[in-house]
CSV table of C-alpha atoms in Angstrom, one decimal:
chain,number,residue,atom,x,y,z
A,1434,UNK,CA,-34.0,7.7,-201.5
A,1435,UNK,CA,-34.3,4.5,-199.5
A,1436,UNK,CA,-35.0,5.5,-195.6
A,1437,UNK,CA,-34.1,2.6,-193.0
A,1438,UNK,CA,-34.8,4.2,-189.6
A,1439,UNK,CA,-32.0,3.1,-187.1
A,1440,UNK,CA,-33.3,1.4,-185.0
A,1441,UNK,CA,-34.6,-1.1,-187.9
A,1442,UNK,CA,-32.6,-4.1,-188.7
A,1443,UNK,CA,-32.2,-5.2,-192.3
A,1444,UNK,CA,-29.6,-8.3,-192.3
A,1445,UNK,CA,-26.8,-8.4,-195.1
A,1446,UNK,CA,-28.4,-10.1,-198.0
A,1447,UNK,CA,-31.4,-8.5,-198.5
A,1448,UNK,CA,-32.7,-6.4,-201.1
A,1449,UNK,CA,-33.8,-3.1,-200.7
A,1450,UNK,CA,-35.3,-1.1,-203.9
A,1451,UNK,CA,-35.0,2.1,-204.4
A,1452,UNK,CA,-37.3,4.9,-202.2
A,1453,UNK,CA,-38.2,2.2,-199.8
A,1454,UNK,CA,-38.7,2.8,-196.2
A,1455,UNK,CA,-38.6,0.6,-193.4
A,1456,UNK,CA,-39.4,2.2,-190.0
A,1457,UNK,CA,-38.4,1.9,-186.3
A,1458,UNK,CA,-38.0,-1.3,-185.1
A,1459,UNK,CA,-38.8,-3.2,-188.5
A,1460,UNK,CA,-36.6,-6.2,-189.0
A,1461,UNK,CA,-36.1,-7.6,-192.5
A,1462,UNK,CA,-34.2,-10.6,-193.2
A,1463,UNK,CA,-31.0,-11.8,-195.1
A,1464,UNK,CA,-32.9,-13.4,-197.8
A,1465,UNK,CA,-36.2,-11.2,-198.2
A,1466,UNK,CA,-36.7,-8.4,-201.3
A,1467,UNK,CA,-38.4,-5.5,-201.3
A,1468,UNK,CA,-39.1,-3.7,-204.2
A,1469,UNK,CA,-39.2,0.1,-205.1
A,1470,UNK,CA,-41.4,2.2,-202.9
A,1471,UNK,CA,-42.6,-0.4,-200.7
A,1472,UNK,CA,-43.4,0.9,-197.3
A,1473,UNK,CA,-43.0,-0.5,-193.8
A,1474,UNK,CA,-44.2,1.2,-190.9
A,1475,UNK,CA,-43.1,1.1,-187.2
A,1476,UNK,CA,-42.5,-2.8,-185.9
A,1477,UNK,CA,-42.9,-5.0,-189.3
A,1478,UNK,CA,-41.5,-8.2,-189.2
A,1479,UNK,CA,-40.8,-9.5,-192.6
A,1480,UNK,CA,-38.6,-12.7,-192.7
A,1481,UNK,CA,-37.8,-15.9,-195.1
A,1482,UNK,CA,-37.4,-16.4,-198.6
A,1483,UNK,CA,-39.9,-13.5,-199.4
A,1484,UNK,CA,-40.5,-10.5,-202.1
A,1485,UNK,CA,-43.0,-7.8,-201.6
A,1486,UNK,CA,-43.7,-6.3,-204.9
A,1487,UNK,CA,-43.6,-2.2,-205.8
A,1488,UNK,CA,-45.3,0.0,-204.1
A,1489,UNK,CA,-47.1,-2.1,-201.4
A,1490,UNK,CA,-47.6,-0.8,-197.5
A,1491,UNK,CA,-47.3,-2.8,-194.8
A,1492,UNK,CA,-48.6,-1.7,-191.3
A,1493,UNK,CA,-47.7,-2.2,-187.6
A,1494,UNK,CA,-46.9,-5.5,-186.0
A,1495,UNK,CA,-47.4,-7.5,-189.3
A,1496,UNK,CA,-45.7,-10.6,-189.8
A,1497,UNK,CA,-45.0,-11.6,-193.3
A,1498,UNK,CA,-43.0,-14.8,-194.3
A,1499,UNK,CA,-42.1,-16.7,-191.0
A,1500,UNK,CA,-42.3,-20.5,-191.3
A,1501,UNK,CA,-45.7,-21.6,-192.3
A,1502,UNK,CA,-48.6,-23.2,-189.3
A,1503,UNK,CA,-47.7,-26.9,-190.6
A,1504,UNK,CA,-46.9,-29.7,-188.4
A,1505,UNK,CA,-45.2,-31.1,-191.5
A,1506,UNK,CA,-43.0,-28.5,-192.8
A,1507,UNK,CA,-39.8,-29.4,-191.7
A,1508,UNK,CA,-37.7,-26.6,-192.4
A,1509,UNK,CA,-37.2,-26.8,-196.3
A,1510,UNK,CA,-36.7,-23.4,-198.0
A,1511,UNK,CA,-39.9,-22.3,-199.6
A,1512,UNK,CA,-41.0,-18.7,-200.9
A,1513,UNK,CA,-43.8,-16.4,-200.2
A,1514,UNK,CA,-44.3,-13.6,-203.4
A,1515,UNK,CA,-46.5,-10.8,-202.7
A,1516,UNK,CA,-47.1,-8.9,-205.5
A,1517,UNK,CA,-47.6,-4.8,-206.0
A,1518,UNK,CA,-49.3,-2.1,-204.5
A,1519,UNK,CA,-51.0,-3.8,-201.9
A,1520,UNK,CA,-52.2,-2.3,-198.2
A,1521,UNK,CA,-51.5,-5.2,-195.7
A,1522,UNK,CA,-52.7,-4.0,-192.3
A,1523,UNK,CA,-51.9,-4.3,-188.3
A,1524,UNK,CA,-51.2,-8.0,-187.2
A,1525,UNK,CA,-51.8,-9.4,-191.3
A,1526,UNK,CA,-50.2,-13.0,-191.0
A,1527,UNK,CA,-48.6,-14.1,-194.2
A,1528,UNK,CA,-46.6,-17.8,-194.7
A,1529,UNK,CA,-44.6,-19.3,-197.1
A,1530,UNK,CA,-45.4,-22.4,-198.9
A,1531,UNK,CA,-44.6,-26.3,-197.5
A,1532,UNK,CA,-42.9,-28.6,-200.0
A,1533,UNK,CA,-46.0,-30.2,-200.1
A,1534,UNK,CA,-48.2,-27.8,-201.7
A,1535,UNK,CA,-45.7,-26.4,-204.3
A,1536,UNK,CA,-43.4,-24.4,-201.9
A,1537,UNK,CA,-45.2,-20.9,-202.7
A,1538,UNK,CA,-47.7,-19.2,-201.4
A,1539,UNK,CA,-48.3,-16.2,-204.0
A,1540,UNK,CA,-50.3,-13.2,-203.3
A,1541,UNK,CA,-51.3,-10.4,-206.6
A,1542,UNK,CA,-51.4,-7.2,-206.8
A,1543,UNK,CA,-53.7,-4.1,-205.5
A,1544,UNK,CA,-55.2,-6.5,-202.6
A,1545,UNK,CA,-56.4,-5.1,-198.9
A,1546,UNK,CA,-55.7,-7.1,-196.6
A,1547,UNK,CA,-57.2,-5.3,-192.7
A,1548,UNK,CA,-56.4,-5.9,-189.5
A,1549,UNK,CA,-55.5,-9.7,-188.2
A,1550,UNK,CA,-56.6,-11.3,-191.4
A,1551,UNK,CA,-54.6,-14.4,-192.5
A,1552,UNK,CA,-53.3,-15.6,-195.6
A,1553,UNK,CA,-51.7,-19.3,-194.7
A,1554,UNK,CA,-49.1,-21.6,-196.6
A,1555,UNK,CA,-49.6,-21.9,-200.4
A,1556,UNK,CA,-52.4,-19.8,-200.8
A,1557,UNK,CA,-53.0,-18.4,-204.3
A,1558,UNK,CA,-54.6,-14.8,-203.6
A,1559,UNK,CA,-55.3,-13.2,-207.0
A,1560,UNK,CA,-55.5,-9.4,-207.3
A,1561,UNK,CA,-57.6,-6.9,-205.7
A,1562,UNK,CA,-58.7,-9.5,-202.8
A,1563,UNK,CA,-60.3,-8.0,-199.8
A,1564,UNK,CA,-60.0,-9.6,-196.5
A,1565,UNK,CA,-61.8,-7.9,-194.0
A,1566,UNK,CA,-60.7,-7.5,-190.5
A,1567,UNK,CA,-59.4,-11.1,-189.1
A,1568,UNK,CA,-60.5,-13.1,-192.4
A,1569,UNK,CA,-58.4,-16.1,-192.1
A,1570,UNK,CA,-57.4,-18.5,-195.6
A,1571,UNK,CA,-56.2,-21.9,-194.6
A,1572,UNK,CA,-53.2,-23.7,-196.6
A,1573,UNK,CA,-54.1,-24.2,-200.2
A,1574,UNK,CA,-56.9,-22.0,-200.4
A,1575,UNK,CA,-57.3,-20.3,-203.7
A,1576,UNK,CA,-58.7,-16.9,-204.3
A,1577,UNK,CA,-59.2,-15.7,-207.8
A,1578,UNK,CA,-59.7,-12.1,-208.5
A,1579,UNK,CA,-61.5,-9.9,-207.2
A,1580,UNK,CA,-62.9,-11.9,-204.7
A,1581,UNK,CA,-64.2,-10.4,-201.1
A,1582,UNK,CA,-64.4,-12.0,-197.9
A,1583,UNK,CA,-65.9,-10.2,-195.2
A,1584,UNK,CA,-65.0,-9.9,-191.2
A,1585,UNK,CA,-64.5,-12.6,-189.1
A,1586,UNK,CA,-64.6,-15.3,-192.3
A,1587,UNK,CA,-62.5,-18.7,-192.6
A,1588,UNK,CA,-62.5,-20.5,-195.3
A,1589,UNK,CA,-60.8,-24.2,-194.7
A,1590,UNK,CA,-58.4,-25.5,-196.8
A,1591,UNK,CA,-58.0,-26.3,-200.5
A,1592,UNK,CA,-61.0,-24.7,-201.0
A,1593,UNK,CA,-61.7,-22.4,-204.0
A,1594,UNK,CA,-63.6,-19.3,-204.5
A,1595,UNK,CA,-64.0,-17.7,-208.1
A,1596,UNK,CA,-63.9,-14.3,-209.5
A,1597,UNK,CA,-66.2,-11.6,-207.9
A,1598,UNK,CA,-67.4,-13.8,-205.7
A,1599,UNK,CA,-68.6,-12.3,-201.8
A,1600,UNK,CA,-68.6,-14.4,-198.4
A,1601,UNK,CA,-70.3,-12.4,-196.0
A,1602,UNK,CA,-69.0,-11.9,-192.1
A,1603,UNK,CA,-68.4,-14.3,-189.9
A,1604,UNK,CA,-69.0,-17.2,-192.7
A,1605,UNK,CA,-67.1,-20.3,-192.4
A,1606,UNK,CA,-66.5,-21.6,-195.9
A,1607,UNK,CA,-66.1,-25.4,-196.3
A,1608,UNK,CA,-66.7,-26.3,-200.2
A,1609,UNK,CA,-66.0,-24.1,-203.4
A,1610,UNK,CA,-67.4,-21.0,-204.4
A,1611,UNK,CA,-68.4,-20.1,-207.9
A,1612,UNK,CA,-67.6,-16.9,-209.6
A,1613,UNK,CA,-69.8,-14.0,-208.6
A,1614,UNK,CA,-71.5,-16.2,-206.0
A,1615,UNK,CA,-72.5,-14.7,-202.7
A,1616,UNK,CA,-72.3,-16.8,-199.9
A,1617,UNK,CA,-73.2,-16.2,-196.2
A,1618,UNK,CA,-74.1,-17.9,-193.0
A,1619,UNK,CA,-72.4,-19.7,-189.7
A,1620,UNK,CA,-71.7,-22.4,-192.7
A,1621,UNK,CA,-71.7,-21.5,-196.0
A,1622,UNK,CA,-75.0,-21.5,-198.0
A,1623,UNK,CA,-74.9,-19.7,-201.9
A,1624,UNK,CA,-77.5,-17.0,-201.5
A,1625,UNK,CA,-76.9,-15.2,-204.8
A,1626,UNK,CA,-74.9,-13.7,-207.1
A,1627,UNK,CA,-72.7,-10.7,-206.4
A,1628,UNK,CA,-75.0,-8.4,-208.4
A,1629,UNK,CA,-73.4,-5.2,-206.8
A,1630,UNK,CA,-69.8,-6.3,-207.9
A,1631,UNK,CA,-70.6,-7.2,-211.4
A,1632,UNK,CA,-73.1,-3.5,-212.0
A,1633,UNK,CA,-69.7,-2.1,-209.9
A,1634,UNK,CA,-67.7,-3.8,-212.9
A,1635,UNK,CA,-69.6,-2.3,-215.8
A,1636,UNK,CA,-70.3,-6.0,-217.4
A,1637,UNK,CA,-72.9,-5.4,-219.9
A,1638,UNK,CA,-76.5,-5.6,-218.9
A,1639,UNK,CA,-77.0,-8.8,-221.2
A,1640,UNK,CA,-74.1,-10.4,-220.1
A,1641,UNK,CA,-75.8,-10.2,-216.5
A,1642,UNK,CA,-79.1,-11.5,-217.3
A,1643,UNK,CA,-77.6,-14.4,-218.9
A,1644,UNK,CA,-75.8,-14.9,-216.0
A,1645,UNK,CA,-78.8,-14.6,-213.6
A,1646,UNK,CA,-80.6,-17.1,-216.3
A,1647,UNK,CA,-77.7,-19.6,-215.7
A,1648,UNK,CA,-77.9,-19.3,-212.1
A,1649,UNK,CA,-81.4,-20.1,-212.0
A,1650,UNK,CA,-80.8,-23.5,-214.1
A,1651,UNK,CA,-77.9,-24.2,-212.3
A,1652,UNK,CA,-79.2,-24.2,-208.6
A,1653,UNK,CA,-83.6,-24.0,-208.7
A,1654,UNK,CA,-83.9,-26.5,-209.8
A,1655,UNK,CA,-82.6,-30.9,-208.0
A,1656,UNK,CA,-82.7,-32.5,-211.5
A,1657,UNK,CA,-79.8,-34.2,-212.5
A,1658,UNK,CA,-76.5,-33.4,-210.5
A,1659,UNK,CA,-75.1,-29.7,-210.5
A,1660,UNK,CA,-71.9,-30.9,-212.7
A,1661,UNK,CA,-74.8,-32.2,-215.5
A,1662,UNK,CA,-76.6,-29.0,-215.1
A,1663,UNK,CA,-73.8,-27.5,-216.0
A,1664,UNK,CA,-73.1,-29.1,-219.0
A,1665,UNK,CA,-76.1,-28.6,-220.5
A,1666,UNK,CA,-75.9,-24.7,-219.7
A,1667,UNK,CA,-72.1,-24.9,-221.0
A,1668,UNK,CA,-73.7,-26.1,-224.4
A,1669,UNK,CA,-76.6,-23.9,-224.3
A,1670,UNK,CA,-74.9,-20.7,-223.0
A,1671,UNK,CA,-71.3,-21.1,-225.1
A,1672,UNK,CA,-71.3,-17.2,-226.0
A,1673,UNK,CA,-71.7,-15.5,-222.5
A,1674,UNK,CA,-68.8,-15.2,-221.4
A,1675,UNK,CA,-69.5,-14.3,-217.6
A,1676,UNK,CA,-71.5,-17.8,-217.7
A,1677,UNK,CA,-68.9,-19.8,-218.9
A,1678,UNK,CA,-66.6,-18.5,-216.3
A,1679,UNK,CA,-68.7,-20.1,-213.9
A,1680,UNK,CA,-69.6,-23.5,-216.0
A,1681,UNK,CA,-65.8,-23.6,-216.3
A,1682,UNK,CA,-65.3,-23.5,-212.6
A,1683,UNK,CA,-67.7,-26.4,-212.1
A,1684,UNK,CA,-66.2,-28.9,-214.5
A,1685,UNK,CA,-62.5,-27.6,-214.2
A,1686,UNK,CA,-62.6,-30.8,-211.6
A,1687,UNK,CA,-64.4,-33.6,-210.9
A,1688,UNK,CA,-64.2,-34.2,-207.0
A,1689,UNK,CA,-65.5,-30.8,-205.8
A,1690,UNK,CA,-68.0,-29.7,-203.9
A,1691,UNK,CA,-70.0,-26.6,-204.2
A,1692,UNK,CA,-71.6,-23.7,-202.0
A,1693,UNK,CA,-75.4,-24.6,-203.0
A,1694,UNK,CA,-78.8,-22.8,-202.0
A,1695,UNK,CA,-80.0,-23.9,-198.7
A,1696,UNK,CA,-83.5,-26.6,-199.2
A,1697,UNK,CA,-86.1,-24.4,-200.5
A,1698,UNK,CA,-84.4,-20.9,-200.8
């Protein structure tokens, strides 16, 4: 049974599943859908041309789909899609998309998002994302799965940052990340891989020392440029699978810049 408390407001036009609850003081507008067994507690604001998928909570004071923090959006209908069972927190910010980054901003599925973290307009958050309390995505930011970005963390726009990869707290990240990287500092430096997440993941033991083999000809060595390096790994490492997802990352584009070891680390 759907439970809308009544002092909520839920405007004709929107979609309510079935055994969804929206608590006191919640306000959900005329064209937002929520799907079965989504929860939102007390004083949830969800607004705009948005879907919450099955199954996900939303906590106090959140504010999901209200016009995006662009100078340049000028009021053109765009969508924000978050997908299923995720926890979004106390004070989570989520925006739609501008017209001029595709006009979504998507979110997956079985993602934490804690207290005051920030996912801005046209991100693409893949599933089970972590942002730690206050983590903050600018617009175009692209998370892939399974990625985990600690307390305090911003990571500027139309950057990416690959499967499994860490940023550690209070990180600011300017340039991409590569899969199962771990980056930390005031300014992101690549200090490793994420060797916790991928023994946490059960990838075969070989499959990791390739990796960790890759890593090492990738970024200890200054010969050549990092997109030749990895083309020559990409030719020597074709069956690893783990090391191709990162090769793949590198030369999916060729006007990136990387997260690399600080000088001498």
């Amino acid at each position: 049974m759907t439970d809308i408390h009544p002092t909520a407001i839920v405007e004709t036009g929107a979609a309510i599943g079935e055994n969804v609850r929206v608590g006191p003081y919640s306000t959900v507008g005329p064209n937002v859908r929520l799907a079965d067994n989504v929860v939102l507690e007390s004083h949830v604001v969800v607004a705009g041309h948005t879907e919450v998928g099955a199954g996900t909570h939303i906590f106090p004071f959140a504010s999901i789909g209200h016009k995006p923090q662009d100078l340049k959006y000028a009021g053109e209908e765009t969508r924000l899609l978050i997908g299923k069972n995720n926890q979004i927190r106390e004070h989570v910010t989520m925006n739609p998309g501008t017209s001029g980054g595709g006009g979504l901003t998507r979110v997956g599925d079985n993602g934490l998002f804690m207290m005051g973290s920030h996912v801005g307009h046209d991100c693409k958050v893949g599933n089970f994302a972590i942002l730690a309390n206050n983590a903050t995505l600018a617009g175009h930011v692209e998370l892939a799965d399974h990625v985990i970005l600690g307390g305090l963390s911003a990571v500027r726009q139309w950057t990416r940052i690959g499967t499994g990869a860490i940023v550690g707290g209070m990180t600011g990240v300017e340039f991409d990340v590569i899969p199962f990287g771990s980056v930390i500092g005031d300014r992101a430096r690549l200090a490793g891989l994420n060797l916790i997440g991928l023994k946490r993941k059960e990838f075969p033991r070989e499959q990791i020392h390739a990796l960790r083999a890759a890593y090492r000809d990738l970024f200890d060595t200054e010969d050549g440029t990092l997109r030749a390096r990895a083309e020559a790994v990409a030719e020597t490492a074709a069956d690893q699978p783990l090391v191709k997802m990162v090769t793949d990352f590198i030369l999916e584009k060729d006007d990136r810049r990387f997260c690399t070891p600080r000088s001498g680390e």
